Amino acid sequence: MASEFEGRDGFTSRFGIICAAAGSAIGLGNIWRFPYVVGDSGGGAFLLIYLGFILLLGIPVMLSEFIIGRRGQRNALGSFKRLAPGKPWFIVGVMGIVAAFMILAFYSTIAGWTLHYVLQSFTNAFAGKTSVEINQFFDAFHTRAFLPLLWQLIFMAMTAWIILSGVRKGIEKYAKVLMPFLVLLLIIMAIRSVTLPGAYEGLQFLFRPDFSVVDSSVMLAALGQAFFSLSIGMGALITYGSYIRKQNNLGNISVEVSLADTLIAILAGVAIFPAVFAFGLDPAEGPGLIFTVLPNIFQQMPGGYFFSIIFFILLAIAALTSSISILEVVVAYLTEELKLTRRKATIMAAAAAAFVGVFCTLSFGALKDVTISGLDIFGLLDFTASNLLLPLGGLLIVCFVGWYMKQADVKDEVTNSGVLKVRLFNALMFILRFIAPVAIAIVLFDSLGII
Ligand code: PHE
């Protein structure tokens, strides 16, 4: 065992790796970010484009990350150095580490809000409030300084604490049991939502594509959301890939994780949008969307008090299994390349991300007038990381596997040294070499005005 991972820690079961990879993918990206970006981007057409990107680009990039990680047996940066010694490919790893800091910073803002909503659910703070009052409640909370910051730091500390307890014990243990409950709850909430009076309009918004609203910025938003939601483009899954055993089937894992992630996002959409319209809320209200919609749904459910508590707890846990995969990118790099102890690396990385995170949190209140080309600090970090760095990272990752790596090595990883029969290998190589890089490049450079 020890030799298989070259003395490194690793996942011991197929179930463990599925849970960890799905734990990374499923998080605030599905339940918080997906609905708000769909709302901002005009609904149904975005959803179709998003689904297309998941299938055509997301799954191949995810598989490529696993291939690089398992072959390289190192962190995101180290794997490139090892597979391409003396070549500049390691820059992809550097970009990933930068993206990890940015994402962790704003992710912890939203995760902090989630923790606050756990407590508010316990104290039944939303009881009897109209949707206007729920909106005011959210505004009064998230524009403040102290409370959101406190929750953010608590969340960051929790993330660091799980990372400190090690890969197997930490990540596997927390990811394993809880996500099926989240799915169950979402299904119940979706049923409540679609049976609200006026719900139909929300379903239309989500499922009836209106391509007249699609422009290059909607395309880029769909691309960024696909990458963010699948945790790809910054090496989180390169890092996890390096913990996957030789006999696990990387292709299957990629497909299963992507499917689960996508289903949960759609489920979240079905829970949110009918309610948005039923309560007369604005689908394009931005990052606060779920925090103003969900309490309304719980009000309309028998047992809503308990549903609300359980839901926000599960959402916070889903956020944790994602945030640990982001922090792990940095920690694996610091321990393996710079030889820091795991403890030192974790504390340093979490503290640095928390520092940046403070500005994200305050950008909803005290710093809301600090903007660059129309984006506040939060929006700027989110846009730069999710819509620019992740797609660019993904582009380089598929090019690395498609063009730089020896095809025999790629085949060796995908087939587990010939053990698995992989029928679609040629199709995969075609996607990795041509379709994925060209498609990502077109969407990315078109929206930036480069082509
Ligand atoms: N995919 C995670 C989510 O949906 C967020 C994430 C992004 C995790 C990038 C790792 C890397 O919440």
CSV table of C-alpha atoms and ligand atoms in Angstrom, one decimal:
chain,number,residue,atom,x,y,z
A,1,MET,CA,0.0,0.0,0.0
A,2,ALA,CA,2.5,2.5,1.1
A,3,SER,CA,4.7,1.9,-1.9
A,4,GLU,CA,1.7,2.3,-4.3
A,5,PHE,CA,1.4,6.0,-3.2
A,6,GLU,CA,5.1,6.4,-2.9
A,7,GLY,CA,4.7,6.8,0.9
A,8,ARG,CA,2.0,9.4,0.4
A,9,ASP,CA,-1.5,9.3,1.9
A,10,GLY,CA,-4.2,8.0,-0.4
A,11,PHE,CA,-7.8,6.9,-0.8
A,12,THR,CA,-8.3,3.3,0.2
A,13,SER,CA,-11.6,2.5,-1.6
A,14,ARG,CA,-13.4,3.3,-4.8
A,15,PHE,CA,-16.3,4.5,-2.6
A,16,GLY,CA,-13.9,6.8,-0.8
A,17,ILE,CA,-12.6,8.5,-3.9
A,18,ILE,CA,-16.1,8.9,-5.4
A,19,CYS,CA,-17.2,10.5,-2.2
A,20,ALA,CA,-14.3,12.8,-2.0
A,21,ALA,CA,-14.4,13.9,-5.6
A,22,ALA,CA,-18.2,14.3,-5.5
A,23,GLY,CA,-17.7,16.1,-2.1
A,24,SER,CA,-15.4,18.5,-3.9
A,25,ALA,CA,-17.7,19.0,-6.8
A,26,ILE,CA,-20.9,19.3,-4.9
A,27,GLY,CA,-21.1,22.4,-2.8
A,28,LEU,CA,-22.1,26.0,-2.8
A,29,GLY,CA,-21.4,25.9,-6.6
A,30,ASN,CA,-24.5,23.8,-7.1
A,31,ILE,CA,-26.9,25.3,-4.6
A,32,TRP,CA,-25.8,28.9,-4.2
A,33,ARG,CA,-23.9,29.8,-7.4
A,34,PHE,CA,-25.8,27.8,-10.0
A,35,PRO,CA,-29.2,29.4,-9.3
A,36,TYR,CA,-27.8,32.9,-9.1
A,37,VAL,CA,-25.8,32.7,-12.3
A,38,VAL,CA,-28.8,31.1,-14.1
A,39,GLY,CA,-30.9,34.0,-12.8
A,40,ASP,CA,-28.4,36.6,-13.9
A,41,SER,CA,-28.0,34.9,-17.3
A,42,GLY,CA,-31.7,34.7,-18.3
A,43,GLY,CA,-32.6,31.1,-17.5
A,44,GLY,CA,-33.3,28.2,-19.9
A,45,ALA,CA,-30.8,29.0,-22.7
A,46,PHE,CA,-28.0,29.2,-20.1
A,47,LEU,CA,-29.0,25.8,-18.7
A,48,LEU,CA,-28.8,24.1,-22.1
A,49,ILE,CA,-25.4,25.7,-22.9
A,50,TYR,CA,-24.2,24.7,-19.4
A,51,LEU,CA,-25.2,21.1,-19.9
A,52,GLY,CA,-23.5,21.0,-23.2
A,53,PHE,CA,-20.3,22.4,-21.6
A,54,ILE,CA,-20.4,19.8,-18.8
A,55,LEU,CA,-20.6,16.9,-21.3
A,56,LEU,CA,-18.2,18.1,-23.9
A,57,LEU,CA,-15.7,20.0,-21.8
A,58,GLY,CA,-16.3,19.2,-18.2
A,59,ILE,CA,-16.0,15.5,-18.2
A,60,PRO,CA,-12.8,15.5,-20.4
A,61,VAL,CA,-11.1,18.1,-18.3
A,62,MET,CA,-12.0,16.2,-15.1
A,63,LEU,CA,-10.6,13.0,-16.6
A,64,SER,CA,-7.5,14.8,-17.7
A,65,GLU,CA,-6.9,16.2,-14.2
A,66,PHE,CA,-7.2,12.7,-12.7
A,67,ILE,CA,-4.8,11.4,-15.4
A,68,ILE,CA,-2.2,14.0,-14.6
A,69,GLY,CA,-2.5,13.6,-10.8
A,70,ARG,CA,-2.4,9.8,-10.8
A,71,ARG,CA,0.5,9.7,-13.3
A,72,GLY,CA,2.4,12.5,-11.6
A,73,GLN,CA,1.8,11.3,-8.0
A,74,ARG,CA,2.3,14.9,-6.7
A,75,ASN,CA,0.4,18.1,-6.0
A,76,ALA,CA,-1.0,20.2,-8.9
A,77,LEU,CA,2.3,22.0,-9.5
A,78,GLY,CA,4.6,19.1,-8.7
A,79,SER,CA,2.8,16.7,-11.0
A,80,PHE,CA,3.4,19.0,-14.0
A,81,LYS,CA,7.1,19.4,-13.0
A,82,ARG,CA,7.4,15.7,-12.8
A,83,LEU,CA,5.7,14.8,-16.0
A,84,ALA,CA,7.3,17.7,-18.0
A,85,PRO,CA,10.7,18.3,-16.3
A,86,GLY,CA,12.3,21.5,-17.4
A,87,LYS,CA,9.2,22.7,-19.3
A,88,PRO,CA,7.0,25.6,-18.4
A,89,TRP,CA,3.9,23.5,-17.9
A,90,PHE,CA,4.2,23.9,-14.1
A,91,ILE,CA,2.8,27.4,-14.6
A,92,VAL,CA,-0.6,25.7,-14.9
A,93,GLY,CA,0.0,24.6,-11.3
A,94,VAL,CA,0.9,28.1,-10.3
A,95,MET,CA,-2.3,29.5,-11.8
A,96,GLY,CA,-4.2,26.8,-10.0
A,97,ILE,CA,-2.7,27.8,-6.6
A,98,VAL,CA,-3.5,31.5,-7.3
A,99,ALA,CA,-7.1,30.5,-8.2
A,100,ALA,CA,-7.4,28.3,-5.1
A,101,PHE,CA,-6.6,31.4,-2.9
A,102,MET,CA,-9.1,33.5,-4.7
A,103,ILE,CA,-11.9,30.9,-4.6
A,104,LEU,CA,-11.3,30.0,-1.0
A,105,ALA,CA,-11.5,33.7,-0.1
A,106,PHE,CA,-14.9,34.4,-1.6
A,107,TYR,CA,-16.2,30.8,-0.9
A,108,SER,CA,-15.7,31.3,2.8
A,109,THR,CA,-17.8,34.5,2.6
A,110,ILE,CA,-20.8,32.6,1.4
A,111,ALA,CA,-20.1,29.6,3.6
A,112,GLY,CA,-20.1,32.0,6.5
A,113,TRP,CA,-23.5,33.3,5.5
A,114,THR,CA,-24.6,29.7,5.4
A,115,LEU,CA,-23.4,29.1,9.0
A,116,HIS,CA,-25.3,32.2,10.1
A,117,TYR,CA,-28.4,30.8,8.5
A,118,VAL,CA,-27.9,27.6,10.5
A,119,LEU,CA,-28.1,29.5,13.7
A,120,GLN,CA,-31.0,31.7,12.5
A,121,SER,CA,-32.9,28.5,11.6
A,122,PHE,CA,-32.3,27.2,15.1
A,123,THR,CA,-33.7,30.3,16.7
A,124,ASN,CA,-36.6,30.3,14.3
A,125,ALA,CA,-35.7,33.8,13.2
A,126,PHE,CA,-37.5,33.6,9.9
A,127,ALA,CA,-40.9,32.5,11.4
A,128,GLY,CA,-43.8,34.6,10.3
A,129,LYS,CA,-41.7,36.9,8.1
A,130,THR,CA,-43.0,38.0,4.8
A,131,SER,CA,-40.7,37.7,1.8
A,132,VAL,CA,-40.0,41.5,2.0
A,133,GLU,CA,-39.0,41.1,5.7
A,134,ILE,CA,-36.8,38.1,4.8
A,135,ASN,CA,-35.1,40.3,2.2
A,136,GLN,CA,-34.5,43.0,4.8
A,137,PHE,CA,-33.2,40.5,7.2
A,138,PHE,CA,-30.6,39.3,4.7
A,139,ASP,CA,-29.6,42.8,3.7
A,140,ALA,CA,-29.2,43.9,7.3
A,141,PHE,CA,-27.0,40.8,8.0
A,142,HIS,CA,-24.7,40.6,4.9
A,143,THR,CA,-23.9,44.3,4.7
A,144,ARG,CA,-22.6,44.3,8.3
A,145,ALA,CA,-18.9,43.8,9.1
A,146,PHE,CA,-18.4,41.9,12.3
A,147,LEU,CA,-20.9,39.1,12.1
A,148,PRO,CA,-20.2,37.9,8.5
A,149,LEU,CA,-16.5,38.1,9.2
A,150,LEU,CA,-16.8,36.1,12.4
A,151,TRP,CA,-18.7,33.3,10.5
A,152,GLN,CA,-16.2,33.4,7.7
A,153,LEU,CA,-13.3,32.9,10.1
A,154,ILE,CA,-15.2,30.1,11.8
A,155,PHE,CA,-15.7,28.4,8.5
A,156,MET,CA,-12.1,28.8,7.5
A,157,ALA,CA,-11.0,27.4,10.8
A,158,MET,CA,-13.2,24.4,10.3
A,159,THR,CA,-11.7,23.8,6.8
A,160,ALA,CA,-8.2,24.0,8.2
A,161,TRP,CA,-9.0,21.7,11.1
A,162,ILE,CA,-10.3,19.0,8.7
A,163,ILE,CA,-7.2,19.3,6.5
A,164,LEU,CA,-5.0,18.9,9.5
A,165,SER,CA,-6.5,15.6,10.3
A,166,GLY,CA,-5.1,14.1,7.1
A,167,VAL,CA,-6.4,12.9,3.8
A,168,ARG,CA,-8.0,9.6,4.5
A,169,LYS,CA,-9.3,10.2,8.0
A,170,GLY,CA,-10.4,13.7,7.2
A,171,ILE,CA,-11.8,13.9,3.7
A,172,GLU,CA,-13.2,10.4,3.4
A,173,LYS,CA,-14.9,10.5,6.8
A,174,TYR,CA,-16.8,13.7,6.2
A,175,ALA,CA,-17.7,13.2,2.6
A,176,LYS,CA,-19.1,9.7,3.0
A,177,VAL,CA,-22.5,9.7,4.7
A,178,LEU,CA,-24.2,13.0,4.4
A,179,MET,CA,-24.7,13.9,0.7
A,180,PRO,CA,-27.6,11.5,0.1
A,181,PHE,CA,-29.5,13.4,2.8
A,182,LEU,CA,-28.9,16.7,1.0
A,183,VAL,CA,-30.3,15.2,-2.2
A,184,LEU,CA,-33.4,13.9,-0.3
A,185,LEU,CA,-34.0,17.3,1.2
A,186,LEU,CA,-33.6,19.1,-2.1
A,187,ILE,CA,-36.2,16.7,-3.7
A,188,ILE,CA,-38.6,17.5,-0.9
A,189,MET,CA,-38.0,21.2,-1.3
A,190,ALA,CA,-38.3,21.0,-5.1
A,191,ILE,CA,-41.7,19.3,-4.7
A,192,ARG,CA,-42.9,22.1,-2.3
A,193,SER,CA,-41.6,24.7,-4.6
A,194,VAL,CA,-43.2,23.5,-7.8
A,195,THR,CA,-46.6,23.1,-6.0
A,196,LEU,CA,-46.6,26.7,-4.9
A,197,PRO,CA,-49.2,28.9,-6.7
A,198,GLY,CA,-47.4,30.7,-9.6
A,199,ALA,CA,-44.6,28.1,-9.7
A,200,TYR,CA,-45.1,27.4,-13.4
A,201,GLU,CA,-43.5,30.6,-14.4
A,202,GLY,CA,-40.3,29.6,-12.6
A,203,LEU,CA,-40.2,26.3,-14.4
A,204,GLN,CA,-40.6,28.1,-17.7
A,205,PHE,CA,-37.8,30.4,-16.8
A,206,LEU,CA,-35.5,27.5,-16.0
A,207,PHE,CA,-36.5,25.1,-18.8
A,208,ARG,CA,-37.7,27.2,-21.7
A,209,PRO,CA,-34.7,28.4,-23.6
A,210,ASP,CA,-34.7,31.9,-25.0
A,211,PHE,CA,-31.6,32.2,-27.1
A,212,SER,CA,-32.1,35.8,-27.8
A,213,VAL,CA,-30.6,36.6,-24.4
A,214,VAL,CA,-27.4,34.6,-25.2
A,215,ASP,CA,-24.3,36.7,-25.8
A,216,SER,CA,-20.6,36.0,-25.3
A,217,SER,CA,-20.9,37.0,-21.6
A,218,VAL,CA,-23.6,34.4,-21.1
A,219,MET,CA,-21.4,31.8,-22.8
A,220,LEU,CA,-18.5,32.7,-20.6
A,221,ALA,CA,-20.7,32.6,-17.5
A,222,ALA,CA,-21.9,29.0,-18.5
A,223,LEU,CA,-18.3,27.9,-19.0
A,224,GLY,CA,-17.1,29.4,-15.7
A,225,GLN,CA,-20.0,27.8,-13.9
A,226,ALA,CA,-19.4,24.4,-15.4
A,227,PHE,CA,-15.7,24.6,-14.3
A,228,PHE,CA,-16.5,26.0,-10.9
A,229,SER,CA,-19.2,23.4,-10.2
A,230,LEU,CA,-17.1,20.4,-11.3
A,231,SER,CA,-14.0,21.7,-9.3
A,232,ILE,CA,-11.9,21.6,-12.5
A,233,GLY,CA,-9.3,23.9,-14.0
A,234,MET,CA,-7.2,24.6,-10.9
A,235,GLY,CA,-5.7,21.2,-9.9
A,236,ALA,CA,-8.0,20.3,-7.1
A,237,LEU,CA,-8.7,17.0,-9.0
A,238,ILE,CA,-5.1,16.7,-10.0
A,239,THR,CA,-4.3,16.7,-6.3
A,240,TYR,CA,-7.1,14.2,-5.5
A,241,GLY,CA,-6.1,12.2,-8.6
A,242,SER,CA,-2.7,11.7,-7.0
A,243,TYR,CA,-4.5,9.9,-4.1
A,244,ILE,CA,-6.4,7.5,-6.4
A,245,ARG,CA,-5.3,3.9,-6.5
A,246,LYS,CA,-4.1,2.3,-9.7
A,247,GLN,CA,-7.0,-0.1,-10.0
A,248,ASN,CA,-9.8,2.6,-9.9
A,249,ASN,CA,-11.4,3.5,-13.2
A,250,LEU,CA,-10.8,7.2,-13.9
A,251,GLY,CA,-13.2,7.5,-16.7
A,252,ASN,CA,-16.1,6.1,-14.7
A,253,ILE,CA,-15.3,8.2,-11.8
A,254,SER,CA,-15.3,11.3,-14.0
A,255,VAL,CA,-18.7,10.5,-15.5
A,256,GLU,CA,-20.3,9.6,-12.3
A,257,VAL,CA,-19.1,12.6,-10.4
A,258,SER,CA,-20.1,15.0,-13.2
A,259,LEU,CA,-23.6,13.4,-13.5
A,260,ALA,CA,-24.2,13.7,-9.7
A,261,ASP,CA,-23.0,17.2,-9.7
A,262,THR,CA,-25.2,18.3,-12.6
A,263,LEU,CA,-28.3,16.5,-11.2
A,264,ILE,CA,-27.9,18.3,-7.9
A,265,ALA,CA,-27.5,21.7,-9.6
A,266,ILE,CA,-30.7,21.1,-11.7
A,267,LEU,CA,-32.5,20.0,-8.5
A,268,ALA,CA,-31.5,23.2,-6.8
A,269,GLY,CA,-32.8,25.1,-9.8
A,270,VAL,CA,-36.1,23.3,-9.6
A,271,ALA,CA,-36.3,24.1,-5.9
A,272,ILE,CA,-35.4,27.8,-6.3
A,273,PHE,CA,-37.0,29.2,-9.4
A,274,PRO,CA,-40.6,28.3,-9.0
A,275,ALA,CA,-40.3,29.8,-5.5
A,276,VAL,CA,-38.7,32.9,-6.9
A,277,PHE,CA,-41.6,33.6,-9.1
A,278,ALA,CA,-44.2,32.4,-6.6
A,279,PHE,CA,-42.9,34.9,-4.1
A,280,GLY,CA,-42.5,37.7,-6.6
A,281,LEU,CA,-38.7,37.9,-6.1
A,282,ASP,CA,-36.1,38.8,-8.7
A,283,PRO,CA,-34.3,35.9,-10.3
A,284,ALA,CA,-31.4,38.2,-11.2
A,285,GLU,CA,-30.8,39.4,-7.6
A,286,GLY,CA,-27.3,38.1,-7.5
A,287,PRO,CA,-25.3,36.3,-4.9
A,288,GLY,CA,-28.0,36.7,-2.2
A,289,LEU,CA,-30.6,34.8,-4.2
A,290,ILE,CA,-30.8,31.6,-2.2
A,291,PHE,CA,-30.6,33.4,1.1
A,292,THR,CA,-33.7,35.4,0.3
A,293,VAL,CA,-35.6,32.5,-1.4
A,294,LEU,CA,-35.1,29.5,0.7
A,295,PRO,CA,-36.5,30.8,4.0
A,296,ASN,CA,-39.7,31.6,2.1
A,297,ILE,CA,-39.9,27.9,1.0
A,298,PHE,CA,-39.4,26.6,4.5
A,299,GLN,CA,-42.1,28.9,5.8
A,300,GLN,CA,-44.5,27.2,3.4
A,301,MET,CA,-43.5,23.6,4.5
A,302,PRO,CA,-45.0,21.6,7.3
A,303,GLY,CA,-42.0,21.0,9.6
A,304,GLY,CA,-40.2,23.9,7.9
A,305,TYR,CA,-38.4,24.7,11.1
A,306,PHE,CA,-36.6,21.4,11.1
A,307,PHE,CA,-36.1,21.3,7.3
A,308,SER,CA,-34.5,24.7,7.5
A,309,ILE,CA,-32.0,23.7,10.2
A,310,ILE,CA,-31.1,20.4,8.5
A,311,PHE,CA,-30.8,22.0,5.1
A,312,PHE,CA,-28.4,24.7,6.1
A,313,ILE,CA,-26.3,22.3,8.1
A,314,LEU,CA,-26.0,20.0,5.1
A,315,LEU,CA,-25.2,22.9,2.9
A,316,ALA,CA,-22.5,24.0,5.2
A,317,ILE,CA,-21.1,20.5,5.2
A,318,ALA,CA,-21.3,20.3,1.4
A,319,ALA,CA,-19.4,23.6,1.4
A,320,LEU,CA,-16.8,22.1,3.7
A,321,THR,CA,-16.1,19.1,1.6
A,322,SER,CA,-15.5,21.5,-1.3
A,323,SER,CA,-13.4,24.0,0.6
A,324,ILE,CA,-11.1,21.3,2.0
A,325,SER,CA,-10.4,20.2,-1.6
A,326,ILE,CA,-9.5,23.8,-2.4
A,327,LEU,CA,-7.2,24.3,0.6
A,328,GLU,CA,-5.7,20.8,-0.1
A,329,VAL,CA,-4.3,22.1,-3.4
A,330,VAL,CA,-2.3,24.7,-1.6
A,331,VAL,CA,-1.3,22.5,1.3
A,332,ALA,CA,-0.2,19.6,-0.9
A,333,TYR,CA,2.0,22.1,-2.8
A,334,LEU,CA,3.5,23.7,0.3
A,335,THR,CA,4.3,20.3,1.9
A,336,GLU,CA,5.6,18.5,-1.1
A,337,GLU,CA,7.4,21.3,-2.9
A,338,LEU,CA,8.5,23.6,-0.2
A,339,LYS,CA,8.8,20.9,2.5
A,340,LEU,CA,6.7,22.7,5.1
A,341,THR,CA,5.1,20.6,7.8
A,342,ARG,CA,1.4,19.9,7.1
A,343,ARG,CA,0.5,21.9,10.1
A,344,LYS,CA,2.5,24.9,9.1
A,345,ALA,CA,1.3,24.7,5.6
A,346,THR,CA,-2.3,24.5,6.6
A,347,ILE,CA,-2.2,27.4,9.0
A,348,MET,CA,-0.3,29.6,6.6
A,349,ALA,CA,-2.6,28.9,3.7
A,350,ALA,CA,-5.8,29.3,5.6
A,351,ALA,CA,-4.6,32.5,7.2
A,352,ALA,CA,-3.6,34.0,3.9
A,353,ALA,CA,-6.9,33.0,2.3
A,354,ALA,CA,-8.8,34.4,5.3
A,355,PHE,CA,-7.0,37.7,4.9
A,356,VAL,CA,-8.1,38.0,1.3
A,357,GLY,CA,-11.5,36.7,2.3
A,358,VAL,CA,-12.0,39.7,4.7
A,359,PHE,CA,-12.1,42.0,1.7
A,360,CYS,CA,-14.6,39.8,-0.1
A,361,THR,CA,-17.0,39.8,2.9
A,362,LEU,CA,-16.7,43.5,3.4
A,363,SER,CA,-17.3,44.2,-0.3
A,364,PHE,CA,-21.0,43.7,0.5
A,365,GLY,CA,-20.9,46.5,3.1
A,366,ALA,CA,-18.1,48.8,4.1
A,367,LEU,CA,-16.2,48.3,0.9
A,368,LYS,CA,-19.1,48.1,-1.6
A,369,ASP,CA,-18.0,51.2,-3.4
A,370,VAL,CA,-14.6,49.8,-4.2
A,371,THR,CA,-15.1,48.6,-7.7
A,372,ILE,CA,-13.0,47.9,-10.7
A,373,SER,CA,-14.7,48.0,-14.1
A,374,GLY,CA,-18.0,47.7,-12.4
A,375,LEU,CA,-17.2,44.7,-10.2
A,376,ASP,CA,-16.8,44.9,-6.4
A,377,ILE,CA,-14.0,42.9,-4.8
A,378,PHE,CA,-16.1,39.8,-4.4
A,379,GLY,CA,-17.3,40.0,-8.0
A,380,LEU,CA,-13.8,40.6,-9.2
A,381,LEU,CA,-12.3,37.6,-7.5
A,382,ASP,CA,-15.2,35.4,-8.5
A,383,PHE,CA,-15.0,36.5,-12.1
A,384,THR,CA,-11.2,36.3,-12.4
A,385,ALA,CA,-11.0,32.9,-10.8
A,386,SER,CA,-14.1,31.2,-12.1
A,387,ASN,CA,-14.5,32.7,-15.5
A,388,LEU,CA,-10.9,33.3,-16.4
A,389,LEU,CA,-8.4,31.2,-14.5
A,390,LEU,CA,-10.4,28.0,-14.4
A,391,PRO,CA,-11.2,27.9,-18.1
A,392,LEU,CA,-7.7,28.9,-19.0
A,393,GLY,CA,-6.3,26.2,-16.7
A,394,GLY,CA,-8.7,23.7,-18.2
A,395,LEU,CA,-7.6,24.7,-21.7
A,396,LEU,CA,-4.0,24.1,-20.8
A,397,ILE,CA,-4.8,20.8,-18.9
A,398,VAL,CA,-6.5,19.2,-21.9
A,399,CYS,CA,-3.7,20.4,-24.2
A,400,PHE,CA,-1.2,18.8,-21.8
A,401,VAL,CA,-2.9,15.5,-21.9
A,402,GLY,CA,-3.9,15.7,-25.6
A,403,TRP,CA,-0.7,17.0,-27.1
A,404,TYR,CA,2.2,16.9,-24.6
A,405,MET,CA,1.8,13.5,-22.9
A,406,LYS,CA,2.6,10.4,-24.8
A,407,GLN,CA,-0.6,8.8,-26.0
A,408,ALA,CA,0.6,5.5,-24.7
A,409,ASP,CA,0.9,7.0,-21.2
A,410,VAL,CA,-2.6,8.5,-21.4
A,411,LYS,CA,-3.9,5.1,-22.6
A,412,ASP,CA,-2.1,3.4,-19.7
A,413,GLU,CA,-3.9,5.6,-17.2
A,414,VAL,CA,-7.3,5.4,-18.8
A,415,THR,CA,-7.2,1.6,-19.2
A,416,ASN,CA,-5.3,1.0,-15.9
A,417,SER,CA,-2.4,-0.5,-17.9
A,418,GLY,CA,-4.6,-2.4,-20.3
A,419,VAL,CA,-6.8,-4.0,-17.7
A,420,LEU,CA,-9.9,-2.0,-18.7
A,421,LYS,CA,-11.3,-2.0,-22.2
A,422,VAL,CA,-12.0,1.5,-23.2
A,423,ARG,CA,-14.0,1.7,-26.4
A,424,LEU,CA,-14.0,5.4,-26.8
A,425,PHE,CA,-10.3,6.1,-26.4
A,426,ASN,CA,-9.9,7.6,-29.9
A,427,ALA,CA,-13.0,9.8,-29.4
A,428,LEU,CA,-11.6,10.9,-26.1
A,429,MET,CA,-8.2,11.8,-27.7
A,430,PHE,CA,-10.0,13.7,-30.4
A,431,ILE,CA,-12.0,15.7,-27.9
A,432,LEU,CA,-8.9,16.4,-25.8
A,433,ARG,CA,-6.8,17.5,-28.8
A,434,PHE,CA,-9.3,19.4,-30.9
A,435,ILE,CA,-12.8,19.9,-29.6
A,436,ALA,CA,-12.2,20.9,-26.0
A,437,PRO,CA,-9.3,23.3,-26.5
A,438,VAL,CA,-10.9,25.0,-29.5
A,439,ALA,CA,-14.3,25.4,-27.8
A,440,ILE,CA,-12.8,26.7,-24.5
A,441,ALA,CA,-10.6,29.1,-26.5
A,442,ILE,CA,-13.4,30.4,-28.5
A,443,VAL,CA,-15.7,31.1,-25.6
A,444,LEU,CA,-12.9,32.6,-23.5
A,445,PHE,CA,-11.3,34.8,-26.1
A,446,ASP,CA,-14.5,35.8,-27.7
A,447,SER,CA,-15.9,37.2,-24.4
A,448,LEU,CA,-12.6,39.0,-23.8
A,449,GLY,CA,-12.8,40.6,-27.2
A,450,ILE,CA,-9.6,39.0,-28.3
A,451,ILE,CA,-11.2,37.3,-31.3
B,1,PHE,N1,-17.1,22.7,-7.0
B,1,PHE,C1,-17.1,23.4,-5.8
B,1,PHE,C2,-18.6,23.7,-5.5
B,1,PHE,O1,-19.4,23.5,-6.4
B,1,PHE,C3,-16.3,24.6,-5.6
B,1,PHE,C4,-14.8,24.3,-6.1
B,1,PHE,C5,-14.3,25.0,-7.1
B,1,PHE,C6,-14.1,23.3,-5.5
B,1,PHE,C7,-13.0,24.8,-7.6
B,1,PHE,C8,-12.8,23.1,-5.9
B,1,PHE,C9,-12.3,23.8,-7.0
B,1,PHE,O2,-19.0,24.2,-4.5
